[in-house]
mmCIF file of C-alpha atoms and ligand atoms in Angstrom:
data_model
loop_
_atom_site.group_PDB
_atom_site.id
_atom_site.type_symbol
_atom_site.label_atom_id
_atom_site.label_comp_id
_atom_site.label_asym_id
_atom_site.label_seq_id
_atom_site.Cartn_x
_atom_site.Cartn_y
_atom_site.Cartn_z
ATOM 1 C CA UNK A 1 23.949 -4.303 -32.789
ATOM 2 C CA UNK A 2 21.371 -6.503 -31.171
ATOM 3 C CA UNK A 3 23.683 -7.284 -28.281
ATOM 4 C CA UNK A 4 24.615 -3.634 -27.710
ATOM 5 C CA UNK A 5 20.958 -2.604 -27.611
ATOM 6 C CA UNK A 6 20.347 -5.280 -25.011
ATOM 7 C CA UNK A 7 23.268 -4.090 -22.891
ATOM 8 C CA UNK A 8 22.118 -0.465 -23.148
ATOM 9 C CA UNK A 9 18.631 -1.408 -21.997
ATOM 10 C CA UNK A 10 20.041 -3.280 -19.029
ATOM 11 C CA UNK A 11 22.249 -0.383 -18.019
ATOM 12 C CA UNK A 12 19.337 2.084 -18.457
ATOM 13 C CA UNK A 13 17.223 -0.151 -16.247
ATOM 14 C CA UNK A 14 19.951 -0.360 -13.655
ATOM 15 C CA UNK A 15 20.302 3.401 -13.654
ATOM 16 C CA UNK A 16 16.522 3.890 -13.313
ATOM 17 C CA UNK A 17 16.529 1.382 -10.468
ATOM 18 C CA UNK A 18 19.367 3.185 -8.676
ATOM 19 C CA UNK A 19 17.750 6.599 -9.185
ATOM 20 C CA UNK A 20 14.535 5.315 -7.585
ATOM 21 C CA UNK A 21 16.470 3.729 -4.699
ATOM 22 C CA UNK A 22 18.398 6.900 -4.019
ATOM 23 C CA UNK A 23 15.323 9.119 -4.205
ATOM 24 C CA UNK A 24 13.456 6.721 -1.916
ATOM 25 C CA UNK A 25 16.302 6.912 0.618
ATOM 26 C CA UNK A 26 16.206 10.725 0.463
ATOM 27 C CA UNK A 27 12.421 10.566 1.009
ATOM 28 C CA UNK A 28 12.738 8.155 3.946
ATOM 29 C CA UNK A 29 15.523 10.197 5.494
ATOM 30 C CA UNK A 30 13.313 13.289 5.395
ATOM 31 C CA UNK A 31 15.957 15.223 3.462
ATOM 32 C CA UNK A 32 18.296 15.096 6.492
ATOM 33 C CA UNK A 33 20.915 12.621 5.249
ATOM 34 C CA UNK A 34 24.123 13.817 3.643
ATOM 35 C CA UNK A 35 25.191 12.536 0.275
ATOM 36 C CA UNK A 36 27.978 10.588 2.008
ATOM 37 C CA UNK A 37 25.488 8.913 4.375
ATOM 38 C CA UNK A 38 23.187 8.014 1.480
ATOM 39 C CA UNK A 39 26.124 6.633 -0.495
ATOM 40 C CA UNK A 40 27.116 4.384 2.425
ATOM 41 C CA UNK A 41 23.549 3.346 3.174
ATOM 42 C CA UNK A 42 22.915 2.235 -0.424
ATOM 43 C CA UNK A 43 26.435 0.804 -0.912
ATOM 44 C CA UNK A 44 26.995 2.968 -3.981
ATOM 45 C CA UNK A 45 30.380 3.915 -5.385
ATOM 46 C CA UNK A 46 31.068 7.586 -4.659
ATOM 47 C CA UNK A 47 31.313 8.420 -8.348
ATOM 48 C CA UNK A 48 28.025 6.675 -9.095
ATOM 49 C CA UNK A 49 26.297 8.587 -6.291
ATOM 50 C CA UNK A 50 27.621 11.873 -7.674
ATOM 51 C CA UNK A 51 26.230 11.128 -11.123
ATOM 52 C CA UNK A 52 22.865 9.999 -9.729
ATOM 53 C CA UNK A 53 22.511 13.089 -7.528
ATOM 54 C CA UNK A 54 23.342 15.309 -10.498
ATOM 55 C CA UNK A 55 20.715 13.497 -12.573
ATOM 56 C CA UNK A 56 18.015 13.877 -9.880
ATOM 57 C CA UNK A 57 18.864 17.550 -9.444
ATOM 58 C CA UNK A 58 18.762 18.105 -13.223
ATOM 59 C CA UNK A 59 15.250 16.705 -13.271
ATOM 60 C CA UNK A 60 14.216 19.034 -10.442
ATOM 61 C CA UNK A 61 13.476 16.134 -8.127
ATOM 62 C CA UNK A 62 15.987 17.332 -5.534
ATOM 63 C CA UNK A 63 18.372 20.126 -4.849
ATOM 64 C CA UNK A 64 21.545 19.679 -2.897
ATOM 65 C CA UNK A 65 21.991 21.982 0.063
ATOM 66 C CA UNK A 66 25.386 22.462 1.652
ATOM 67 C CA UNK A 67 25.307 20.339 4.756
ATOM 68 C CA UNK A 68 27.408 19.730 7.807
ATOM 69 C CA UNK A 69 31.006 18.722 7.270
ATOM 70 C CA UNK A 70 31.136 14.952 6.988
ATOM 71 C CA UNK A 71 34.116 13.674 8.951
ATOM 72 C CA UNK A 72 34.933 10.752 6.655
ATOM 73 C CA UNK A 73 34.518 12.758 3.470
ATOM 74 C CA UNK A 74 36.499 15.591 4.924
ATOM 75 C CA UNK A 75 39.415 13.366 5.815
ATOM 76 C CA UNK A 76 39.382 11.921 2.329
ATOM 77 C CA UNK A 77 38.689 15.058 0.331
ATOM 78 C CA UNK A 78 38.826 17.926 2.761
ATOM 79 C CA UNK A 79 35.439 19.405 1.931
ATOM 80 C CA UNK A 80 31.860 19.396 3.241
ATOM 81 C CA UNK A 81 29.284 17.018 1.805
ATOM 82 C CA UNK A 82 25.939 18.112 0.375
ATOM 83 C CA UNK A 83 22.486 17.239 1.694
ATOM 84 C CA UNK A 84 20.095 16.197 -1.098
ATOM 85 C CA UNK A 85 16.717 17.699 -0.204
ATOM 86 C CA UNK A 86 13.315 18.413 -1.761
ATOM 87 C CA UNK A 87 13.445 20.651 -4.822
ATOM 88 C CA UNK A 88 11.392 23.857 -4.496
ATOM 89 C CA UNK A 89 9.623 22.894 -7.717
ATOM 90 C CA UNK A 90 9.738 19.160 -7.095
ATOM 91 C CA UNK A 91 6.969 16.584 -6.825
ATOM 92 C CA UNK A 92 3.976 17.092 -4.526
ATOM 93 C CA UNK A 93 1.556 14.488 -3.157
ATOM 94 C CA UNK A 94 -1.906 15.757 -2.293
ATOM 95 C CA UNK A 95 -3.489 14.037 0.716
ATOM 96 C CA UNK A 96 -7.081 13.999 1.950
ATOM 97 C CA UNK A 97 -8.338 12.978 5.391
ATOM 98 C CA UNK A 98 -12.021 12.205 4.854
ATOM 99 C CA UNK A 99 -14.159 11.908 7.970
ATOM 100 C CA UNK A 100 -17.908 11.536 8.495
ATOM 101 C CA UNK A 101 -18.266 15.190 9.384
ATOM 102 C CA UNK A 102 -15.265 16.963 7.858
ATOM 103 C CA UNK A 103 -12.385 16.779 5.412
ATOM 104 C CA UNK A 104 -8.825 18.090 5.262
ATOM 105 C CA UNK A 105 -6.614 18.529 2.198
ATOM 106 C CA UNK A 106 -2.833 18.824 2.540
ATOM 107 C CA UNK A 107 0.208 18.939 0.256
ATOM 108 C CA UNK A 108 3.364 16.944 1.012
ATOM 109 C CA UNK A 109 6.732 17.482 -0.575
ATOM 110 C CA UNK A 110 9.169 14.684 -1.300
ATOM 111 C CA UNK A 111 10.903 14.816 2.083
ATOM 112 C CA UNK A 112 7.614 14.459 3.982
ATOM 113 C CA UNK A 113 6.944 18.039 4.986
ATOM 114 C CA UNK A 114 3.182 18.587 4.881
ATOM 115 C CA UNK A 115 1.105 21.759 4.725
ATOM 116 C CA UNK A 116 -2.627 21.778 5.428
ATOM 117 C CA UNK A 117 -4.390 23.631 2.597
ATOM 118 C CA UNK A 118 -8.123 23.179 3.247
ATOM 119 C CA UNK A 119 -10.211 22.079 6.178
ATOM 120 C CA UNK A 120 -14.030 22.147 6.189
ATOM 121 C CA UNK A 121 -16.932 20.755 8.195
ATOM 122 C CA UNK A 122 -19.783 18.917 6.498
ATOM 123 C CA UNK A 123 -22.423 21.045 8.282
ATOM 124 C CA UNK A 124 -25.866 20.287 6.884
ATOM 125 C CA UNK A 125 -24.725 18.894 3.529
ATOM 126 C CA UNK A 126 -24.787 15.212 2.565
ATOM 127 C CA UNK A 127 -21.768 12.913 2.375
ATOM 128 C CA UNK A 128 -22.117 12.849 -1.420
ATOM 129 C CA UNK A 129 -21.977 16.640 -1.514
ATOM 130 C CA UNK A 130 -18.904 16.631 0.692
ATOM 131 C CA UNK A 131 -17.097 14.254 -1.693
ATOM 132 C CA UNK A 132 -18.021 16.561 -4.578
ATOM 133 C CA UNK A 133 -16.570 19.454 -2.588
ATOM 134 C CA UNK A 134 -13.346 17.495 -1.990
ATOM 135 C CA UNK A 135 -13.033 16.851 -5.758
ATOM 136 C CA UNK A 136 -13.516 20.590 -6.400
ATOM 137 C CA UNK A 137 -10.867 21.553 -3.823
ATOM 138 C CA UNK A 138 -8.434 19.051 -5.358
ATOM 139 C CA UNK A 139 -9.031 20.467 -8.819
ATOM 140 C CA UNK A 140 -8.192 23.938 -7.546
ATOM 141 C CA UNK A 141 -5.072 22.765 -5.697
ATOM 142 C CA UNK A 142 -3.879 20.798 -8.750
ATOM 143 C CA UNK A 143 -4.233 23.962 -10.785
ATOM 144 C CA UNK A 144 -2.008 25.766 -8.285
ATOM 145 C CA UNK A 145 0.697 23.100 -8.110
ATOM 146 C CA UNK A 146 0.273 22.254 -11.769
ATOM 147 C CA UNK A 147 2.368 19.395 -13.142
ATOM 148 C CA UNK A 148 4.163 19.016 -9.796
ATOM 149 C CA UNK A 149 1.277 16.912 -8.422
ATOM 150 C CA UNK A 150 2.104 13.200 -8.754
ATOM 151 C CA UNK A 151 -1.087 11.789 -7.223
ATOM 152 C CA UNK A 152 -3.734 11.958 -4.513
ATOM 153 C CA UNK A 153 -3.911 9.766 -1.419
ATOM 154 C CA UNK A 154 -7.149 9.675 0.529
ATOM 155 C CA UNK A 155 -7.761 8.263 4.014
ATOM 156 C CA UNK A 156 -11.360 7.121 4.494
ATOM 157 C CA UNK A 157 -13.398 6.054 7.550
ATOM 158 C CA UNK A 158 -14.173 2.584 6.238
ATOM 159 C CA UNK A 159 -12.503 -0.681 5.338
ATOM 160 C CA UNK A 160 -11.501 -0.405 1.681
ATOM 161 C CA UNK A 161 -11.452 -2.905 -1.166
ATOM 162 C CA UNK A 162 -9.827 -1.431 -4.219
ATOM 163 C CA UNK A 163 -11.074 2.146 -3.997
ATOM 164 C CA UNK A 164 -14.466 1.218 -2.538
ATOM 165 C CA UNK A 165 -15.701 1.908 1.013
ATOM 166 C CA UNK A 166 -17.210 -1.471 1.932
ATOM 167 C CA UNK A 167 -18.515 -0.728 5.445
ATOM 168 C CA UNK A 168 -18.323 3.012 6.170
ATOM 169 C CA UNK A 169 -19.550 4.602 9.385
ATOM 170 C CA UNK A 170 -21.702 6.957 7.280
ATOM 171 C CA UNK A 171 -24.382 4.708 5.634
ATOM 172 C CA UNK A 172 -24.609 7.055 2.631
ATOM 173 C CA UNK A 173 -21.081 6.072 1.625
ATOM 174 C CA UNK A 174 -21.806 2.337 1.511
ATOM 175 C CA UNK A 175 -20.111 0.873 -1.596
ATOM 176 C CA UNK A 176 -19.017 4.297 -2.842
ATOM 177 C CA UNK A 177 -15.930 4.070 -5.068
ATOM 178 C CA UNK A 178 -13.794 6.960 -3.814
ATOM 179 C CA UNK A 179 -11.490 6.947 -6.814
ATOM 180 C CA UNK A 180 -14.547 7.318 -9.100
ATOM 181 C CA UNK A 181 -16.041 10.038 -6.890
ATOM 182 C CA UNK A 182 -12.822 12.038 -7.252
ATOM 183 C CA UNK A 183 -12.663 11.607 -11.018
ATOM 184 C CA UNK A 184 -13.375 15.324 -11.575
ATOM 185 C CA UNK A 185 -9.878 15.846 -10.144
ATOM 186 C CA UNK A 186 -8.272 13.375 -12.568
ATOM 187 C CA UNK A 187 -5.695 15.994 -13.590
ATOM 188 C CA UNK A 188 -4.063 15.331 -10.190
ATOM 189 C CA UNK A 189 -2.928 11.891 -11.335
ATOM 190 C CA UNK A 190 -3.801 8.549 -9.743
ATOM 191 C CA UNK A 191 -6.097 8.534 -6.686
ATOM 192 C CA UNK A 192 -5.153 5.957 -4.039
ATOM 193 C CA UNK A 193 -7.513 5.219 -1.148
ATOM 194 C CA UNK A 194 -6.783 3.567 2.193
ATOM 195 C CA UNK A 195 -8.440 3.017 5.544
ATOM 196 C CA UNK A 196 -7.721 5.933 7.911
ATOM 197 C CA UNK A 197 -6.427 3.763 10.779
ATOM 198 C CA UNK A 198 -4.186 1.742 8.443
ATOM 199 C CA UNK A 199 -2.735 4.949 7.016
ATOM 200 C CA UNK A 200 -2.243 6.425 10.508
ATOM 201 C CA UNK A 201 -0.136 3.318 11.264
ATOM 202 C CA UNK A 202 1.776 3.610 7.999
ATOM 203 C CA UNK A 203 2.596 7.226 8.902
ATOM 204 C CA UNK A 204 3.925 6.210 12.328
ATOM 205 C CA UNK A 205 6.125 3.559 10.726
ATOM 206 C CA UNK A 206 7.568 6.038 8.222
ATOM 207 C CA UNK A 207 7.652 9.342 10.148
ATOM 208 C CA UNK A 208 6.511 8.736 13.707
ATOM 209 C CA UNK A 209 6.981 6.641 16.839
ATOM 210 C CA UNK A 210 7.195 3.296 14.982
ATOM 211 C CA UNK A 211 9.986 4.360 12.655
ATOM 212 C CA UNK A 212 12.660 1.691 12.439
ATOM 213 C CA UNK A 213 10.577 -0.867 14.402
ATOM 214 C CA UNK A 214 10.772 -4.117 12.378
ATOM 215 C CA UNK A 215 7.403 -5.539 13.489
ATOM 216 C CA UNK A 216 4.951 -3.042 14.930
ATOM 217 C CA UNK A 217 1.280 -2.932 15.795
ATOM 218 C CA UNK A 218 -0.574 0.344 15.489
ATOM 219 C CA UNK A 219 -3.986 1.132 16.951
ATOM 220 C CA UNK A 220 -6.015 4.166 15.969
ATOM 221 C CA UNK A 221 -9.064 4.874 18.085
ATOM 222 C CA UNK A 222 -11.855 7.213 17.037
ATOM 223 C CA UNK A 223 -15.527 6.262 17.223
ATOM 224 C CA UNK A 224 -14.364 2.738 16.465
ATOM 225 C CA UNK A 225 -10.965 1.068 16.716
ATOM 226 C CA UNK A 226 -8.831 0.239 13.720
ATOM 227 C CA UNK A 227 -5.194 -0.394 13.150
ATOM 228 C CA UNK A 228 -2.573 -2.317 11.301
ATOM 229 C CA UNK A 229 0.339 -4.694 11.718
ATOM 230 C CA UNK A 230 3.460 -3.340 10.032
ATOM 231 C CA UNK A 231 6.405 -5.463 8.936
ATOM 232 C CA UNK A 232 9.523 -3.525 7.914
ATOM 233 C CA UNK A 233 7.410 -0.390 7.459
ATOM 234 C CA UNK A 234 4.901 -2.109 5.179
ATOM 235 C CA UNK A 235 1.283 -2.570 6.282
ATOM 236 C CA UNK A 236 -0.024 -6.143 6.341
ATOM 237 C CA UNK A 237 -3.500 -5.482 4.971
ATOM 238 C CA UNK A 238 -4.790 -8.952 4.163
ATOM 239 C CA UNK A 239 -6.004 -10.565 0.970
ATOM 240 C CA UNK A 240 -8.374 -7.707 0.055
ATOM 241 C CA UNK A 241 -6.795 -4.749 1.843
ATOM 242 C CA UNK A 242 -9.286 -4.729 4.711
ATOM 243 C CA UNK A 243 -7.357 -6.332 7.603
ATOM 244 C CA UNK A 244 -6.854 -4.553 10.925
ATOM 245 C CA UNK A 245 -10.472 -4.212 12.065
ATOM 246 C CA UNK A 246 -9.331 -4.940 15.616
ATOM 247 C CA UNK A 247 -12.308 -3.078 17.104
ATOM 248 C CA UNK A 248 -14.544 -5.849 15.833
ATOM 249 C CA UNK A 249 -12.921 -8.659 17.781
ATOM 250 C CA UNK A 250 -14.511 -9.940 21.026
ATOM 251 C CA UNK A 251 -11.465 -9.086 23.149
ATOM 252 C CA UNK A 252 -13.159 -7.919 26.352
ATOM 253 C CA UNK A 253 -15.744 -10.570 27.018
ATOM 254 C CA UNK A 254 -19.079 -8.861 26.338
ATOM 255 C CA UNK A 255 -21.648 -10.470 24.042
ATOM 256 C CA UNK A 256 -23.729 -7.485 22.994
ATOM 257 C CA UNK A 257 -24.588 -6.888 19.343
ATOM 258 C CA UNK A 258 -22.376 -4.409 17.494
ATOM 259 C CA UNK A 259 -23.246 -2.084 14.605
ATOM 260 C CA UNK A 260 -20.881 -4.118 12.416
ATOM 261 C CA UNK A 261 -23.034 -7.253 12.478
ATOM 262 C CA UNK A 262 -20.883 -9.137 14.981
ATOM 263 C CA UNK A 263 -21.313 -9.411 18.757
ATOM 264 C CA UNK A 264 -19.177 -8.524 21.771
ATOM 265 C CA UNK A 265 -16.838 -6.257 19.812
ATOM 266 C CA UNK A 266 -13.895 -4.615 21.628
ATOM 267 C CA UNK A 267 -14.955 -1.117 20.521
ATOM 268 C CA UNK A 268 -18.162 -1.474 22.569
ATOM 269 C CA UNK A 269 -15.974 -1.374 25.686
ATOM 270 C CA UNK A 270 -12.948 0.684 24.606
ATOM 271 C CA UNK A 271 -12.657 3.856 22.524
ATOM 272 C CA UNK A 272 -15.331 6.542 22.158
ATOM 273 C CA UNK A 273 -18.235 4.099 22.260
ATOM 274 C CA UNK A 274 -16.811 2.399 25.354
ATOM 275 C CA UNK A 275 -16.332 5.733 27.115
ATOM 276 C CA UNK A 276 -19.909 6.818 26.378
ATOM 277 C CA UNK A 277 -21.353 3.496 27.487
ATOM 278 C CA UNK A 278 -19.304 3.497 30.679
ATOM 279 C CA UNK A 279 -20.434 7.062 31.414
ATOM 280 C CA UNK A 280 -24.065 6.120 30.732
ATOM 281 C CA UNK A 281 -24.309 8.729 27.954
ATOM 282 C CA UNK A 282 -26.367 8.074 24.823
ATOM 283 C CA UNK A 283 -24.503 8.130 21.486
ATOM 284 C CA UNK A 284 -25.686 11.307 19.833
ATOM 285 C CA UNK A 285 -24.081 14.016 17.735
ATOM 286 C CA UNK A 286 -20.309 14.158 17.783
ATOM 287 C CA UNK A 287 -19.254 11.060 19.743
ATOM 288 C CA UNK A 288 -15.583 12.017 19.612
ATOM 289 C CA UNK A 289 -16.365 15.393 21.168
ATOM 290 C CA UNK A 290 -18.455 13.694 23.877
ATOM 291 C CA UNK A 291 -15.646 11.226 24.548
ATOM 292 C CA UNK A 292 -13.036 13.973 24.742
ATOM 293 C CA UNK A 293 -15.206 15.842 27.257
ATOM 294 C CA UNK A 294 -15.346 12.749 29.443
ATOM 295 C CA UNK A 295 -11.533 12.523 29.352
ATOM 296 C CA UNK A 296 -11.172 16.255 30.044
ATOM 297 C CA UNK A 297 -13.427 16.129 33.123
ATOM 298 C CA UNK A 298 -12.140 12.794 34.474
ATOM 299 C CA UNK A 299 -10.011 14.548 37.072
ATOM 300 C CA UNK A 300 -12.897 16.542 38.555
ATOM 301 C CA UNK A 301 -16.044 14.530 37.824
ATOM 302 C CA UNK A 302 -16.409 11.152 39.532
ATOM 303 C CA UNK A 303 -18.582 9.536 36.839
ATOM 304 C CA UNK A 304 -16.189 10.672 34.101
ATOM 305 C CA UNK A 305 -13.208 9.399 36.083
ATOM 306 C CA UNK A 306 -14.860 6.006 36.539
ATOM 307 C CA UNK A 307 -15.805 5.830 32.832
ATOM 308 C CA UNK A 308 -12.258 6.707 31.787
ATOM 309 C CA UNK A 309 -10.788 4.040 34.076
ATOM 310 C CA UNK A 310 -13.139 1.372 32.672
ATOM 311 C CA UNK A 311 -12.518 2.290 29.019
ATOM 312 C CA UNK A 312 -8.754 2.593 29.662
ATOM 313 C CA UNK A 313 -8.647 -0.868 31.250
ATOM 314 C CA UNK A 314 -10.684 -2.320 28.355
ATOM 315 C CA UNK A 315 -8.281 -0.673 25.902
ATOM 316 C CA UNK A 316 -5.315 -2.216 27.722
ATOM 317 C CA UNK A 317 -6.889 -5.691 27.897
ATOM 318 C CA UNK A 318 -7.486 -5.690 24.144
ATOM 319 C CA UNK A 319 -3.929 -4.531 23.435
ATOM 320 C CA UNK A 320 -2.562 -7.398 25.539
ATOM 321 C CA UNK A 321 -4.636 -9.924 23.585
ATOM 322 C CA UNK A 322 -3.413 -8.481 20.272
ATOM 323 C CA UNK A 323 0.205 -8.550 21.435
ATOM 324 C CA UNK A 324 -0.222 -12.231 22.337
ATOM 325 C CA UNK A 325 -1.470 -12.834 18.792
ATOM 326 C CA UNK A 326 0.939 -10.677 16.794
ATOM 327 C CA UNK A 327 4.188 -10.472 18.807
ATOM 328 C CA UNK A 328 5.109 -6.876 17.860
ATOM 329 C CA UNK A 329 8.177 -5.021 19.174
ATOM 330 C CA UNK A 330 6.116 -1.940 20.026
ATOM 331 C CA UNK A 331 2.521 -0.716 19.880
ATOM 332 C CA UNK A 332 1.715 2.748 18.506
ATOM 333 C CA UNK A 333 -1.400 4.546 19.747
ATOM 334 C CA UNK A 334 -3.142 7.387 17.959
ATOM 335 C CA UNK A 335 -6.408 9.320 18.155
ATOM 336 C CA UNK A 336 -8.382 8.624 21.300
ATOM 337 C CA UNK A 337 -6.067 5.715 22.200
ATOM 338 C CA UNK A 338 -3.216 8.192 22.763
ATOM 339 C CA UNK A 339 -5.499 10.532 24.734
ATOM 340 C CA UNK A 340 -6.838 7.743 26.953
ATOM 341 C CA UNK A 341 -3.334 6.392 27.568
ATOM 342 C CA UNK A 342 -2.005 9.822 28.485
ATOM 343 C CA UNK A 343 -5.012 10.552 30.739
ATOM 344 C CA UNK A 344 -4.892 7.232 32.627
ATOM 345 C CA UNK A 345 -1.688 5.300 31.846
ATOM 346 C CA UNK A 346 -2.086 3.250 35.028
ATOM 347 C CA UNK A 347 -5.443 1.766 34.018
ATOM 348 C CA UNK A 348 -4.311 1.043 30.440
ATOM 349 C CA UNK A 349 -1.115 -0.623 31.684
ATOM 350 C CA UNK A 350 -2.951 -2.673 34.329
ATOM 351 C CA UNK A 351 -5.383 -3.958 31.687
ATOM 352 C CA UNK A 352 -2.498 -4.619 29.281
ATOM 353 C CA UNK A 353 -0.452 -6.643 31.774
ATOM 354 C CA UNK A 354 -3.546 -8.577 32.923
ATOM 355 C CA UNK A 355 -4.042 -10.185 29.505
ATOM 356 C CA UNK A 356 -0.420 -10.588 28.382
ATOM 357 C CA UNK A 357 0.848 -14.147 28.505
ATOM 358 C CA UNK A 358 3.251 -14.650 31.419
ATOM 359 C CA UNK A 359 6.411 -15.030 29.337
ATOM 360 C CA UNK A 360 5.819 -11.623 27.756
ATOM 361 C CA UNK A 361 5.362 -9.698 30.997
ATOM 362 C CA UNK A 362 9.059 -9.260 31.861
ATOM 363 C CA UNK A 363 9.649 -7.227 28.750
ATOM 364 C CA UNK A 364 6.274 -6.125 27.336
ATOM 365 C CA UNK A 365 6.277 -4.220 24.035
ATOM 366 C CA UNK A 366 6.220 -0.463 24.742
ATOM 367 C CA UNK A 367 2.983 1.482 24.244
ATOM 368 C CA UNK A 368 3.937 4.595 22.273
ATOM 369 C CA UNK A 369 1.502 7.523 21.903
ATOM 370 C CA UNK A 370 1.663 9.113 18.443
ATOM 371 C CA UNK A 371 3.623 12.290 17.880
ATOM 372 C CA UNK A 372 1.965 13.011 14.511
ATOM 373 C CA UNK A 373 -1.444 13.805 16.002
ATOM 374 C CA UNK A 374 -4.038 14.934 13.498
ATOM 375 C CA UNK A 375 -1.548 14.720 10.626
ATOM 376 C CA UNK A 376 -1.231 10.924 10.920
ATOM 377 C CA UNK A 377 -3.812 9.784 8.378
ATOM 378 C CA UNK A 378 -2.822 12.606 5.986
ATOM 379 C CA UNK A 379 0.851 11.670 6.217
ATOM 380 C CA UNK A 380 -0.009 8.010 5.570
ATOM 381 C CA UNK A 381 -2.104 8.988 2.547
ATOM 382 C CA UNK A 382 0.853 10.942 1.127
ATOM 383 C CA UNK A 383 3.090 7.895 1.653
ATOM 384 C CA UNK A 384 0.724 5.848 -0.555
ATOM 385 C CA UNK A 385 1.343 8.329 -3.355
ATOM 386 C CA UNK A 386 5.121 8.410 -2.892
ATOM 387 C CA UNK A 387 5.271 4.598 -2.682
ATOM 388 C CA UNK A 388 3.814 4.530 -6.211
ATOM 389 C CA UNK A 389 5.917 7.430 -7.480
ATOM 390 C CA UNK A 390 9.316 6.360 -6.118
ATOM 391 C CA UNK A 391 9.699 3.464 -8.547
ATOM 392 C CA UNK A 392 11.404 3.357 -11.962
ATOM 393 C CA UNK A 393 7.947 3.392 -13.547
ATOM 394 C CA UNK A 394 6.660 6.289 -11.460
ATOM 395 C CA UNK A 395 9.794 8.368 -12.089
ATOM 396 C CA UNK A 396 9.623 7.726 -15.846
ATOM 397 C CA UNK A 397 6.642 10.120 -15.938
ATOM 398 C CA UNK A 398 8.669 12.952 -14.326
ATOM 399 C CA UNK A 399 9.018 15.700 -15.304
ATOM 400 C CA UNK A 400 5.634 15.795 -17.001
ATOM 401 C CA UNK A 401 5.715 16.714 -20.699
ATOM 402 C CA UNK A 402 6.146 20.462 -21.032
ATOM 403 C CA UNK A 403 7.980 20.855 -17.711
ATOM 404 C CA UNK A 404 11.423 22.287 -18.083
ATOM 405 C CA UNK A 405 14.455 20.576 -16.639
ATOM 406 C CA UNK A 406 17.231 22.556 -15.062
HETATM 407 ZN ZN1 ZN B 501 -18.327 -4.866 15.682
#
């Protein structure tokens, strides 16, 4: 008896493990891979795959659409293979992109398709009030999606330790625990917080220009510059989760004091702050908007053109230094970094090549502007949620008690 129980547990564990692997592969493939492709990719026996797919479908995690005719399967069996895709009533990750002056809430289904639900400006209200508003919006959205919501991911404009913003750009948020602030929305499941630039990089590695790149560096430029090194699609976030503050490295040779407490930081010369400084404009109001205006008028206004060239070169010089340090295969660029690169690729590239070590110059890692745009941080936040859900432990809670199975 004892021995049989042990064997049953092992086989149940194996099954749970395989279910999570298969669902993860469906998630990573964006619901585009056929059952035959998934079976090959995971080295499953065809019969095992059939049983697992049936199990996932029965639990309303996926539904199998009729896909293109798979040549191998057709030769063997003479029939088309199905495409396991997101179930219409399947799990949903809610994602929040929190910024100093606005927030966005979106819902992502299992295969990565996201829909923006709410977007609002802070206007005259405080940062605390805005977080309260986010919790309220989440509560409402959880009510709508009901037990389908498996968690909330939130991208914040600060390095994060645990769920706490340790050095936010908005002083009011200093040491605010985001997960505690969103407790009113606890019905949505676990709240997972991450730095916005880190999550933008995670999104590129999973769904964007860095997909399939074994070792990648991503840089996200807004008012400051953040980013992340990604190894096999996983962010390398340091001992406390706050690595990647590349903007606060003295990469461009100045020695002026920075708002962060250090001196000579890269973001003083590159990014929005660099653009404003180079254009001789004071930092006031919406710095991103000011920076974007400089980029937009660079072709017609001489001062703007000069400022763009200086900031673009500084951006490139810093990227070269980081490539020397990290040896990535490719460098993703999002936010203002993508805009600056697209507006003046020559200046960015010249700066980049000027700091690369000689042996790297023959085949420098490609600079790849993001294709996810504004959805980057949101997509990354949803990936945090699915990373937690797509495990044997996460799936054990699905469907939630009271949910019907098919
Ligand atoms: Zn700094």
